[in-house]
mmCIF file of N, CA and C in Angstrom:
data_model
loop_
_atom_site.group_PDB
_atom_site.id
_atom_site.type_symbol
_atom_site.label_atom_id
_atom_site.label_comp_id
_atom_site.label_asym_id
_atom_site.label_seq_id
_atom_site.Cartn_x
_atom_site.Cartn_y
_atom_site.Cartn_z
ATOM 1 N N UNK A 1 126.974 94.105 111.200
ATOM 2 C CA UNK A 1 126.205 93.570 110.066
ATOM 3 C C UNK A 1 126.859 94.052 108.771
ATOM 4 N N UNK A 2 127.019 92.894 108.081
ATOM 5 C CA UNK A 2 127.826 93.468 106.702
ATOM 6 C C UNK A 2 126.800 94.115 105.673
ATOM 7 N N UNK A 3 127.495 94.608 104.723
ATOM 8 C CA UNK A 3 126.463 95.167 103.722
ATOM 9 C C UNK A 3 125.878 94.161 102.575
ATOM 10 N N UNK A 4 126.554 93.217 102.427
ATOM 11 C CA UNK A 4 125.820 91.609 101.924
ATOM 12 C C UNK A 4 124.399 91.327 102.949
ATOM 13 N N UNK A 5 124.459 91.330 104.001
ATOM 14 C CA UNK A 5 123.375 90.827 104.907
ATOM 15 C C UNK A 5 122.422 91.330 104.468
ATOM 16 N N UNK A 6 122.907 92.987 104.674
ATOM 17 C CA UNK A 6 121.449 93.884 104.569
ATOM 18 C C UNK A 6 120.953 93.819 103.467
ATOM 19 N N UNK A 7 122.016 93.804 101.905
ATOM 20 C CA UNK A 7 121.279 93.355 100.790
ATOM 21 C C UNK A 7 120.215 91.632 100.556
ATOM 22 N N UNK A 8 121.057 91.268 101.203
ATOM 23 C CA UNK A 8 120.312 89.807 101.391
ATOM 24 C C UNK A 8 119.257 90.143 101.860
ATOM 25 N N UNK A 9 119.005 90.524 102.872
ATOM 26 C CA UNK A 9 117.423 90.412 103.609
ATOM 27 C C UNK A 9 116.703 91.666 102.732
ATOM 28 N N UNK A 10 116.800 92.731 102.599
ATOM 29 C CA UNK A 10 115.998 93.349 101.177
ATOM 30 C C UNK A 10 115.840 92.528 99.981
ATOM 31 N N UNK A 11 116.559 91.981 99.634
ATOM 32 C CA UNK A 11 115.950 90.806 98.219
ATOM 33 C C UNK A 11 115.165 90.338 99.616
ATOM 34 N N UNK A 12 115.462 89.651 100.322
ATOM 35 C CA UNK A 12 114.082 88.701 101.201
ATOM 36 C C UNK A 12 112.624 89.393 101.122
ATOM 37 N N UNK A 13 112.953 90.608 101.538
ATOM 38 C CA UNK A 13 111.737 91.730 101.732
ATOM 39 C C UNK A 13 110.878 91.638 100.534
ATOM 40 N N UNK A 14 111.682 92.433 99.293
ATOM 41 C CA UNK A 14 111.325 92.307 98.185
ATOM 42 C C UNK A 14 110.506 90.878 97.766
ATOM 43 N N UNK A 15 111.087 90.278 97.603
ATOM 44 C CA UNK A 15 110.741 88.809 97.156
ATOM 45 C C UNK A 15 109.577 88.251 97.815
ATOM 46 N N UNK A 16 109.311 88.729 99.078
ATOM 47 C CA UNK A 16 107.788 88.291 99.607
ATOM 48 C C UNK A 16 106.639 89.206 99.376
ATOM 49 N N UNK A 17 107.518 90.605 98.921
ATOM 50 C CA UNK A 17 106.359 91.922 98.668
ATOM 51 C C UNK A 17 105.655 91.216 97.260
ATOM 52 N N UNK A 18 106.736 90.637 96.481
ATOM 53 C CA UNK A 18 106.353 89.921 95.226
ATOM 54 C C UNK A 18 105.642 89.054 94.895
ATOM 55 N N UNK A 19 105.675 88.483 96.172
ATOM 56 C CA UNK A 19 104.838 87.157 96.095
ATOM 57 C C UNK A 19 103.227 87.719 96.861
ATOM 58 N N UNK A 20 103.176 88.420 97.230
ATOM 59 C CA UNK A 20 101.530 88.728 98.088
ATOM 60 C C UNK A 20 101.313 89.428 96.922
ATOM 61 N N UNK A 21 101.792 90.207 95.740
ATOM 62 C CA UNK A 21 101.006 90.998 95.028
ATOM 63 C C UNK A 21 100.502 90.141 93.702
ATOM 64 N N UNK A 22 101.681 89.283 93.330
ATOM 65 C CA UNK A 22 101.224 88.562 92.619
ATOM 66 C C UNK A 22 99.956 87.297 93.045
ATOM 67 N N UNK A 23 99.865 87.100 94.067
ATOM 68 C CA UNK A 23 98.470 86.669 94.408
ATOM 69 C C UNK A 23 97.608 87.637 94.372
ATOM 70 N N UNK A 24 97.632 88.938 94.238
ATOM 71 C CA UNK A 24 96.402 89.838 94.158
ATOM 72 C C UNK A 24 95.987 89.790 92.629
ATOM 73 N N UNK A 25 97.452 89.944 91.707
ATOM 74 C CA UNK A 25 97.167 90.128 90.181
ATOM 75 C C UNK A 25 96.528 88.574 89.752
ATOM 76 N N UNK A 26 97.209 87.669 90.215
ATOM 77 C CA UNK A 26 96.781 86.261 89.809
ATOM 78 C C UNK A 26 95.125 86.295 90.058
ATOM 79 N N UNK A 27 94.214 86.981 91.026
ATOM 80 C CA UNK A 27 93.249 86.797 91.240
ATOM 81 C C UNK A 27 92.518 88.188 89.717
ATOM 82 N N UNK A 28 92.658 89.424 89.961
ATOM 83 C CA UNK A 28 92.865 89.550 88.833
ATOM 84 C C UNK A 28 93.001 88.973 87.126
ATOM 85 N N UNK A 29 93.557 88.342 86.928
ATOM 86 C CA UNK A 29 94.198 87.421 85.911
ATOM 87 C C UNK A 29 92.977 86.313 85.184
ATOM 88 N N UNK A 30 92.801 85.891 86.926
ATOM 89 C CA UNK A 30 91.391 84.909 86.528
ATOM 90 C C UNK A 30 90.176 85.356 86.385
ATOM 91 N N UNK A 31 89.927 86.337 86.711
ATOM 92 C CA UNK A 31 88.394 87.126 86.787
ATOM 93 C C UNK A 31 88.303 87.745 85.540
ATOM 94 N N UNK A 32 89.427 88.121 84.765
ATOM 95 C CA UNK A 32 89.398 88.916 83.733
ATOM 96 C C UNK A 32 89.695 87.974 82.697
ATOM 97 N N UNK A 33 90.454 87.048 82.571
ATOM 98 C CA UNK A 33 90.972 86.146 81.353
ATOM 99 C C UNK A 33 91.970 86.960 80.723
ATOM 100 N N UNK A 34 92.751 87.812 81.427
ATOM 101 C CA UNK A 34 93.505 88.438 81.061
ATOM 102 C C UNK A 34 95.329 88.404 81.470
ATOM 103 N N UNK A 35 96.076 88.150 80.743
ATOM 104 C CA UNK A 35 97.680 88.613 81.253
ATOM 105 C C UNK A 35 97.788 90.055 82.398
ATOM 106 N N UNK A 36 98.279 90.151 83.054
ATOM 107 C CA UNK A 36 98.928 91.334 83.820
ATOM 108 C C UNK A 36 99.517 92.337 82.623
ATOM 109 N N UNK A 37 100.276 91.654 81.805
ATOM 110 C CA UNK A 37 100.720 92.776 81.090
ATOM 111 C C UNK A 37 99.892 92.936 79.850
ATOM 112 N N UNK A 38 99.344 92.061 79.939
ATOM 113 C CA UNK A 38 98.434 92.172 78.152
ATOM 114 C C UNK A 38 97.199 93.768 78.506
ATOM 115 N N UNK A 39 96.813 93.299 80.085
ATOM 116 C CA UNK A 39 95.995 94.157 80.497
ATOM 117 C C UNK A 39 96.509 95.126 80.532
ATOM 118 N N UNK A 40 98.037 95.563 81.281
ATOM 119 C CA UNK A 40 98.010 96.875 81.364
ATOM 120 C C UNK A 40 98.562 98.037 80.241
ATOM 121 N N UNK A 41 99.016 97.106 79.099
ATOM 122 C CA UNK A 41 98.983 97.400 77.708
ATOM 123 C C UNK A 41 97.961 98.512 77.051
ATOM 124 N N UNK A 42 96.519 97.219 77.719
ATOM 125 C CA UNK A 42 95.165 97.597 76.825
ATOM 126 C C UNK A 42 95.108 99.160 77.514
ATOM 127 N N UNK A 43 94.872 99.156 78.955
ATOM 128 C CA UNK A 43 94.509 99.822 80.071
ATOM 129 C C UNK A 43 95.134 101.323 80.212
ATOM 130 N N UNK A 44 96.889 101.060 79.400
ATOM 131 C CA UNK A 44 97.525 102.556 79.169
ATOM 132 C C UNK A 44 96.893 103.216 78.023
ATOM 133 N N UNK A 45 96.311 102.395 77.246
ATOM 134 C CA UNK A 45 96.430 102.420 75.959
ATOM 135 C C UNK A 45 94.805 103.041 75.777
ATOM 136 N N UNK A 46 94.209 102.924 77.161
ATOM 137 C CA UNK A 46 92.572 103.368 77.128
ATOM 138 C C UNK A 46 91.892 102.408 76.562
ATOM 139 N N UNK A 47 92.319 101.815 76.323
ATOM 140 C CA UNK A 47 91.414 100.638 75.777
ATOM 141 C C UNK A 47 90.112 99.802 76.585
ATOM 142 N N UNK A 48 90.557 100.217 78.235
ATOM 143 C CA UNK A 48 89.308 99.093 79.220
ATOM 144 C C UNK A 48 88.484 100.108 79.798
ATOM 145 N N UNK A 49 88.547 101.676 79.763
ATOM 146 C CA UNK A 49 88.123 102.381 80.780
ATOM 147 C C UNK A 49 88.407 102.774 82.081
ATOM 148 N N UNK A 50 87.859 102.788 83.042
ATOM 149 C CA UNK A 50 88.400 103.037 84.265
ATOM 150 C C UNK A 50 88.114 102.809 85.483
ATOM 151 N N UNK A 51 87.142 101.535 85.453
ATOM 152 C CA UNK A 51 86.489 100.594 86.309
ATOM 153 C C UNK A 51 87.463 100.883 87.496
ATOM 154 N N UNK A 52 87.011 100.871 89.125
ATOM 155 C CA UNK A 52 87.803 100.705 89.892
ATOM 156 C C UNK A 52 88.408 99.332 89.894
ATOM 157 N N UNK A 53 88.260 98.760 89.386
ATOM 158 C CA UNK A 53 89.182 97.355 89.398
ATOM 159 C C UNK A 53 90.099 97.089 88.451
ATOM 160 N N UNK A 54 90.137 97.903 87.476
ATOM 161 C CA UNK A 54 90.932 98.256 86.817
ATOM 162 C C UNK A 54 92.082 99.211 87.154
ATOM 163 N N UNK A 55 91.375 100.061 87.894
ATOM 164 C CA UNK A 55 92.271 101.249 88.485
ATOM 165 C C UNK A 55 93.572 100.310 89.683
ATOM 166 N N UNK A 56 92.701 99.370 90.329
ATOM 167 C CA UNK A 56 93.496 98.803 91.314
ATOM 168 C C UNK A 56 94.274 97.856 90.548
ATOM 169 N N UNK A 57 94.069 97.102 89.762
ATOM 170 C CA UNK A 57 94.734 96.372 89.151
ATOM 171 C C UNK A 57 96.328 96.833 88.098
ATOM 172 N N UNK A 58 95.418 97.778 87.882
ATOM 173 C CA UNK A 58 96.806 99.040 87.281
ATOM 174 C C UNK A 58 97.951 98.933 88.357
ATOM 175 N N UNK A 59 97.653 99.234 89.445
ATOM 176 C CA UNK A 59 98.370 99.866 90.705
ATOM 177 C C UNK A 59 99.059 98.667 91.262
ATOM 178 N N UNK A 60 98.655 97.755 91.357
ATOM 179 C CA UNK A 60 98.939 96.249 91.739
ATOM 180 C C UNK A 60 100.430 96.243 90.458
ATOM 181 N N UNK A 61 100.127 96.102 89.042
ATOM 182 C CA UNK A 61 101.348 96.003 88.089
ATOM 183 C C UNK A 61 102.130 96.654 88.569
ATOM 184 N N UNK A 62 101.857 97.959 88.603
ATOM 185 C CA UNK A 62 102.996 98.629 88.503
ATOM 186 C C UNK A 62 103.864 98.970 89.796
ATOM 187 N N UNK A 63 103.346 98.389 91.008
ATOM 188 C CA UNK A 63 104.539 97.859 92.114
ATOM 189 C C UNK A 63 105.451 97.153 91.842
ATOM 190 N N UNK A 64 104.437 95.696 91.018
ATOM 191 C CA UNK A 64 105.356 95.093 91.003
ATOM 192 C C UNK A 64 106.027 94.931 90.093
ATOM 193 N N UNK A 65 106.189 95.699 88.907
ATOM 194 C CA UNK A 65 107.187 96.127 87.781
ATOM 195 C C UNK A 65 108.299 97.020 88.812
ATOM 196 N N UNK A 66 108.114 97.800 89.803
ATOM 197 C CA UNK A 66 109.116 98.293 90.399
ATOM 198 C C UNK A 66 109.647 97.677 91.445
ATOM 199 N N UNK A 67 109.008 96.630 91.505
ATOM 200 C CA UNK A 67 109.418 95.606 92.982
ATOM 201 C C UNK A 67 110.493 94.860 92.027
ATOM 202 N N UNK A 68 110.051 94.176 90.753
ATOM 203 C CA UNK A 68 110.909 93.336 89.826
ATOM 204 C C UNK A 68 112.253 94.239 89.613
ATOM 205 N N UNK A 69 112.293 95.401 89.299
ATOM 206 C CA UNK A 69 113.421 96.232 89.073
ATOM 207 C C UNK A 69 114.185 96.413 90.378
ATOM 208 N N UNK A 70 113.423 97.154 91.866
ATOM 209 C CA UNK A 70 114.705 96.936 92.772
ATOM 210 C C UNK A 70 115.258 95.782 92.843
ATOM 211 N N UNK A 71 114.673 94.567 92.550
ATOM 212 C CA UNK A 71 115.042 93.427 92.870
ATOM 213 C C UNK A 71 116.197 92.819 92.163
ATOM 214 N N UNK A 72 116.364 93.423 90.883
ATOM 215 C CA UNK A 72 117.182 93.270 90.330
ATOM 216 C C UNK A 72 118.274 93.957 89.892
ATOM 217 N N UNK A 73 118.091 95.103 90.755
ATOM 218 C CA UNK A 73 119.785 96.280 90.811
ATOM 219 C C UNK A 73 120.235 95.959 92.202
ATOM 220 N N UNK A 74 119.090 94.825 93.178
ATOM 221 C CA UNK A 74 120.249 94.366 94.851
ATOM 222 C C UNK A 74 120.582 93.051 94.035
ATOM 223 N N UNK A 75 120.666 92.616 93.122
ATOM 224 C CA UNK A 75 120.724 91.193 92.937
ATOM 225 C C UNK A 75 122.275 91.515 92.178
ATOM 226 N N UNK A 76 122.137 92.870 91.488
ATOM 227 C CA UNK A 76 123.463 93.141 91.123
ATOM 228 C C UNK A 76 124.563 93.117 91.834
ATOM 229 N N UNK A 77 124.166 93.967 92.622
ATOM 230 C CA UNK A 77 124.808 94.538 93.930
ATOM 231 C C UNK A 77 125.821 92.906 94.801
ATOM 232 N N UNK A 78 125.171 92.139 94.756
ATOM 233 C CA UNK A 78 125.274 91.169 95.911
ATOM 234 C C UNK A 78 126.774 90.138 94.847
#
């Protein structure tokens, strides 16, 4: 197995981790009338409190702010 493959199928990995979370934030998104990032702006910023749905919703971004970043140092890579 070359080392292209294995990067290939990690972007694959990645790219579907991306897509199930962003259906979590999208649900999010609509309940709140809010952006992902507009929210987690307000949310660092103390601005919403600390509702558990907030708390999860926090946690939800910020995967996938780090899912968006590996995704784009194997995209280098390849």
């Amino acid at each position: 197995v070359s080392l292209r493959n294995i990067l290939i199928e990690e972007i694959k990995s990645i790219e579907q981790q991306i897509r199930e979370i962003e259906f979590d934030l999208q649900a999010f998104e609509k309940q709140y009338q809010f952006s992902s990032q507009q929210f987690y702006q307000e949310f660092k910023d103390g601005k919403l409190g600390d509702r558990i749905d907030f708390v999860e919703w926090s946690a939800f971004y910020q995967m996938w702010c780090s899912l968006q970043e590996r995704l784009n140092l194997l995209k280098v890579q390849l």
